[in-house]
Amino acid sequence: MHVNFLHLVFDLGFDGRSIQKFGALYREQIEHLAKESCNVNPELFSEIDNISPIPLSQSINVNLVATTSKGVRIYISCLATNLHLNEVSQKTLRPSALRILHIRFPPDIPLTSPHNLSIYTTYQTHGNFFLDF
């Protein structure tokens, strides 16, 4: 059975007191964009285990990082265009698009490890990313 995984994105408003569905990412979209950009096995993108926000203090343009069960990290922007620091305002920071900006593959796995490793959990903070196999 083919399941179409859906990841919803919500905007909490500039004051954090409202909630509005902003957009959605489907597994097929992620697979298609990844295959277009780097021509790799789509199975690497088939199961997203975690989506974490990236604080504004760390990046204006990269807003989310999604991690697949195989350790691939997909960096996503919720902005239609890249902003510069002097362009930041509450209006420009409202979500307006979902764009994949960068795809990062996990570090090489030692030959002694099983080939079907999957990620158990992930944690991202201050530019450091931890994967637990």
PDB file of C-alpha atoms in Angstrom:
ATOM      1  CA  MET A   1       0.000   0.000   0.000  1.00  0.00           C
ATOM      2  CA  HIS A   2       1.374   3.395  -0.978  1.00  0.00           C
ATOM      3  CA  VAL A   3       0.870   6.027   1.721  1.00  0.00           C
ATOM      4  CA  ASN A   4       1.092   9.726   0.905  1.00  0.00           C
ATOM      5  CA  PHE A   5       2.754  11.184   4.017  1.00  0.00           C
ATOM      6  CA  LEU A   6       1.687  14.732   4.787  1.00  0.00           C
ATOM      7  CA  HIS A   7       3.471  17.277   6.992  1.00  0.00           C
ATOM      8  CA  LEU A   8       1.397  20.327   7.866  1.00  0.00           C
ATOM      9  CA  VAL A   9       2.923  23.738   8.587  1.00  0.00           C
ATOM     10  CA  PHE A  10       1.128  26.285  10.777  1.00  0.00           C
ATOM     11  CA  ASP A  11       1.670  30.013  11.345  1.00  0.00           C
ATOM     12  CA  LEU A  12       1.203  31.114  14.969  1.00  0.00           C
ATOM     13  CA  GLY A  13       0.990  34.805  14.019  1.00  0.00           C
ATOM     14  CA  PHE A  14       3.406  37.546  15.017  1.00  0.00           C
ATOM     15  CA  ASP A  15       2.054  37.591  18.594  1.00  0.00           C
ATOM     16  CA  GLY A  16       1.862  33.792  18.967  1.00  0.00           C
ATOM     17  CA  ARG A  17      -1.835  33.967  19.876  1.00  0.00           C
ATOM     18  CA  SER A  18      -3.389  32.670  16.677  1.00  0.00           C
ATOM     19  CA  ILE A  19      -3.017  29.534  14.616  1.00  0.00           C
ATOM     20  CA  GLN A  20      -3.528  29.223  10.902  1.00  0.00           C
ATOM     21  CA  LYS A  21      -2.682  26.353   8.587  1.00  0.00           C
ATOM     22  CA  PHE A  22      -0.071  27.700   6.228  1.00  0.00           C
ATOM     23  CA  GLY A  23       0.922  24.838   3.972  1.00  0.00           C
ATOM     24  CA  ALA A  24       1.766  21.187   3.592  1.00  0.00           C
ATOM     25  CA  LEU A  25       4.684  19.101   2.393  1.00  0.00           C
ATOM     26  CA  TYR A  26       3.928  15.750   0.816  1.00  0.00           C
ATOM     27  CA  ARG A  27       6.452  12.940   0.650  1.00  0.00           C
ATOM     28  CA  GLU A  28       6.166  12.886  -3.142  1.00  0.00           C
ATOM     29  CA  GLN A  29       7.080  16.594  -3.323  1.00  0.00           C
ATOM     30  CA  ILE A  30      10.148  16.059  -1.178  1.00  0.00           C
ATOM     31  CA  GLU A  31      11.227  12.990  -3.178  1.00  0.00           C
ATOM     32  CA  HIS A  32      10.717  14.824  -6.485  1.00  0.00           C
ATOM     33  CA  LEU A  33      12.666  17.933  -5.430  1.00  0.00           C
ATOM     34  CA  ALA A  34      15.459  15.840  -3.948  1.00  0.00           C
ATOM     35  CA  LYS A  35      15.758  13.673  -7.053  1.00  0.00           C
ATOM     36  CA  GLU A  36      15.795  16.778  -9.282  1.00  0.00           C
ATOM     37  CA  SER A  37      18.530  18.420  -7.254  1.00  0.00           C
ATOM     38  CA  CYS A  38      20.875  15.523  -6.523  1.00  0.00           C
ATOM     39  CA  ASN A  39      19.723  12.390  -8.394  1.00  0.00           C
ATOM     40  CA  VAL A  40      19.820   9.943  -5.486  1.00  0.00           C
ATOM     41  CA  ASN A  41      17.699   7.035  -4.346  1.00  0.00           C
ATOM     42  CA  PRO A  42      14.230   8.419  -3.421  1.00  0.00           C
ATOM     43  CA  GLU A  43      14.018   5.891  -0.557  1.00  0.00           C
ATOM     44  CA  LEU A  44      16.400   8.141   1.391  1.00  0.00           C
ATOM     45  CA  PHE A  45      13.541  10.660   1.626  1.00  0.00           C
ATOM     46  CA  SER A  46      10.559   8.340   2.118  1.00  0.00           C
ATOM     47  CA  GLU A  47      10.134   8.672   5.882  1.00  0.00           C
ATOM     48  CA  ILE A  48      10.533  11.979   7.696  1.00  0.00           C
ATOM     49  CA  ASP A  49      11.067  11.330  11.397  1.00  0.00           C
ATOM     50  CA  ASN A  50      11.392  14.865  12.668  1.00  0.00           C
ATOM     51  CA  ILE A  51      10.780  18.466  11.646  1.00  0.00           C
ATOM     52  CA  SER A  52      12.447  21.060  13.882  1.00  0.00           C
ATOM     53  CA  PRO A  53      12.224  24.847  13.793  1.00  0.00           C
ATOM     54  CA  ILE A  54      15.415  26.870  13.390  1.00  0.00           C
ATOM     55  CA  PRO A  55      15.371  29.989  15.595  1.00  0.00           C
ATOM     56  CA  LEU A  56      15.530  33.399  13.924  1.00  0.00           C
ATOM     57  CA  SER A  57      18.709  34.065  15.917  1.00  0.00           C
ATOM     58  CA  GLN A  58      20.410  31.281  13.916  1.00  0.00           C
ATOM     59  CA  SER A  59      19.018  31.974  10.439  1.00  0.00           C
ATOM     60  CA  ILE A  60      16.601  34.378   8.784  1.00  0.00           C
ATOM     61  CA  ASN A  61      16.101  32.312   5.625  1.00  0.00           C
ATOM     62  CA  VAL A  62      16.307  28.711   6.860  1.00  0.00           C
ATOM     63  CA  ASN A  63      13.267  28.084   9.060  1.00  0.00           C
ATOM     64  CA  LEU A  64      12.876  24.309   9.367  1.00  0.00           C
ATOM     65  CA  VAL A  65      15.054  21.219   9.190  1.00  0.00           C
ATOM     66  CA  ALA A  66      13.426  17.878   8.406  1.00  0.00           C
ATOM     67  CA  THR A  67      15.291  14.648   9.161  1.00  0.00           C
ATOM     68  CA  THR A  68      14.523  11.382   7.395  1.00  0.00           C
ATOM     69  CA  SER A  69      14.822   7.919   8.914  1.00  0.00           C
ATOM     70  CA  LYS A  70      18.054   7.478   6.931  1.00  0.00           C
ATOM     71  CA  GLY A  71      19.687  10.598   8.416  1.00  0.00           C
ATOM     72  CA  VAL A  72      19.185  12.951   5.477  1.00  0.00           C
ATOM     73  CA  ARG A  73      18.570  16.554   6.585  1.00  0.00           C
ATOM     74  CA  ILE A  74      16.372  18.767   4.437  1.00  0.00           C
ATOM     75  CA  TYR A  75      16.636  22.504   5.120  1.00  0.00           C
ATOM     76  CA  ILE A  76      13.423  24.382   4.350  1.00  0.00           C
ATOM     77  CA  SER A  77      12.478  28.044   4.071  1.00  0.00           C
ATOM     78  CA  CYS A  78       8.957  29.330   4.713  1.00  0.00           C
ATOM     79  CA  LEU A  79       9.726  32.553   2.828  1.00  0.00           C
ATOM     80  CA  ALA A  80       9.133  33.195  -0.875  1.00  0.00           C
ATOM     81  CA  THR A  81      12.527  34.897  -1.302  1.00  0.00           C
ATOM     82  CA  ASN A  82      15.718  35.138   0.699  1.00  0.00           C
ATOM     83  CA  LEU A  83      15.883  38.103   3.060  1.00  0.00           C
ATOM     84  CA  HIS A  84      18.801  40.201   4.228  1.00  0.00           C
ATOM     85  CA  LEU A  85      19.180  41.246   7.851  1.00  0.00           C
ATOM     86  CA  ASN A  86      18.089  44.832   7.150  1.00  0.00           C
ATOM     87  CA  GLU A  87      14.806  43.622   5.562  1.00  0.00           C
ATOM     88  CA  VAL A  88      13.495  41.856   8.663  1.00  0.00           C
ATOM     89  CA  SER A  89      10.037  42.910   9.837  1.00  0.00           C
ATOM     90  CA  GLN A  90       6.995  41.056  11.158  1.00  0.00           C
ATOM     91  CA  LYS A  91       5.342  41.327   7.736  1.00  0.00           C
ATOM     92  CA  THR A  92       8.328  39.902   5.812  1.00  0.00           C
ATOM     93  CA  LEU A  93       8.758  37.100   8.348  1.00  0.00           C
ATOM     94  CA  ARG A  94       5.259  35.699   7.853  1.00  0.00           C
ATOM     95  CA  PRO A  95       5.283  32.366   6.001  1.00  0.00           C
ATOM     96  CA  SER A  96       4.578  32.733   2.294  1.00  0.00           C
ATOM     97  CA  ALA A  97       6.069  29.632   0.615  1.00  0.00           C
ATOM     98  CA  LEU A  98       7.700  26.292   1.353  1.00  0.00           C
ATOM     99  CA  ARG A  99      11.043  25.883  -0.422  1.00  0.00           C
ATOM    100  CA  ILE A 100      13.757  23.277  -0.011  1.00  0.00           C
ATOM    101  CA  LEU A 101      17.012  25.217   0.232  1.00  0.00           C
ATOM    102  CA  HIS A 102      19.572  22.500   0.917  1.00  0.00           C
ATOM    103  CA  ILE A 103      19.844  18.740   1.336  1.00  0.00           C
ATOM    104  CA  ARG A 104      22.555  17.320   3.580  1.00  0.00           C
ATOM    105  CA  PHE A 105      23.393  13.624   3.644  1.00  0.00           C
ATOM    106  CA  PRO A 106      24.539  11.813   6.808  1.00  0.00           C
ATOM    107  CA  PRO A 107      28.220  11.172   7.440  1.00  0.00           C
ATOM    108  CA  ASP A 108      29.655   7.969   6.010  1.00  0.00           C
ATOM    109  CA  ILE A 109      28.649   4.910   7.985  1.00  0.00           C
ATOM    110  CA  PRO A 110      31.478   2.479   8.895  1.00  0.00           C
ATOM    111  CA  LEU A 111      31.597  -0.744   6.873  1.00  0.00           C
ATOM    112  CA  THR A 112      31.170  -2.759  10.077  1.00  0.00           C
ATOM    113  CA  SER A 113      27.718  -1.242  10.654  1.00  0.00           C
ATOM    114  CA  PRO A 114      24.559  -2.878   9.342  1.00  0.00           C
ATOM    115  CA  HIS A 115      23.490  -1.388   5.999  1.00  0.00           C
ATOM    116  CA  ASN A 116      19.874  -0.899   7.014  1.00  0.00           C
ATOM    117  CA  LEU A 117      20.512   1.617   9.784  1.00  0.00           C
ATOM    118  CA  SER A 118      17.671   3.921  10.662  1.00  0.00           C
ATOM    119  CA  ILE A 119      17.640   7.051  12.781  1.00  0.00           C
ATOM    120  CA  TYR A 120      16.120   6.564  16.236  1.00  0.00           C
ATOM    121  CA  THR A 121      15.947  10.209  17.295  1.00  0.00           C
ATOM    122  CA  THR A 122      17.357  13.613  16.341  1.00  0.00           C
ATOM    123  CA  TYR A 123      18.167  16.835  18.147  1.00  0.00           C
ATOM    124  CA  GLN A 124      19.232  20.170  16.668  1.00  0.00           C
ATOM    125  CA  THR A 125      20.490  23.202  18.600  1.00  0.00           C
ATOM    126  CA  HIS A 126      22.824  26.128  17.928  1.00  0.00           C
ATOM    127  CA  GLY A 127      24.005  24.716  14.609  1.00  0.00           C
ATOM    128  CA  ASN A 128      24.804  21.279  16.068  1.00  0.00           C
ATOM    129  CA  PHE A 129      22.868  18.295  14.836  1.00  0.00           C
ATOM    130  CA  PHE A 130      22.754  14.988  16.698  1.00  0.00           C
ATOM    131  CA  LEU A 131      21.568  11.715  15.185  1.00  0.00           C
ATOM    132  CA  ASP A 132      20.981   8.605  17.301  1.00  0.00           C
ATOM    133  CA  PHE A 133      21.190   5.366  15.293  1.00  0.00           C
TER     134      PHE A 133
END
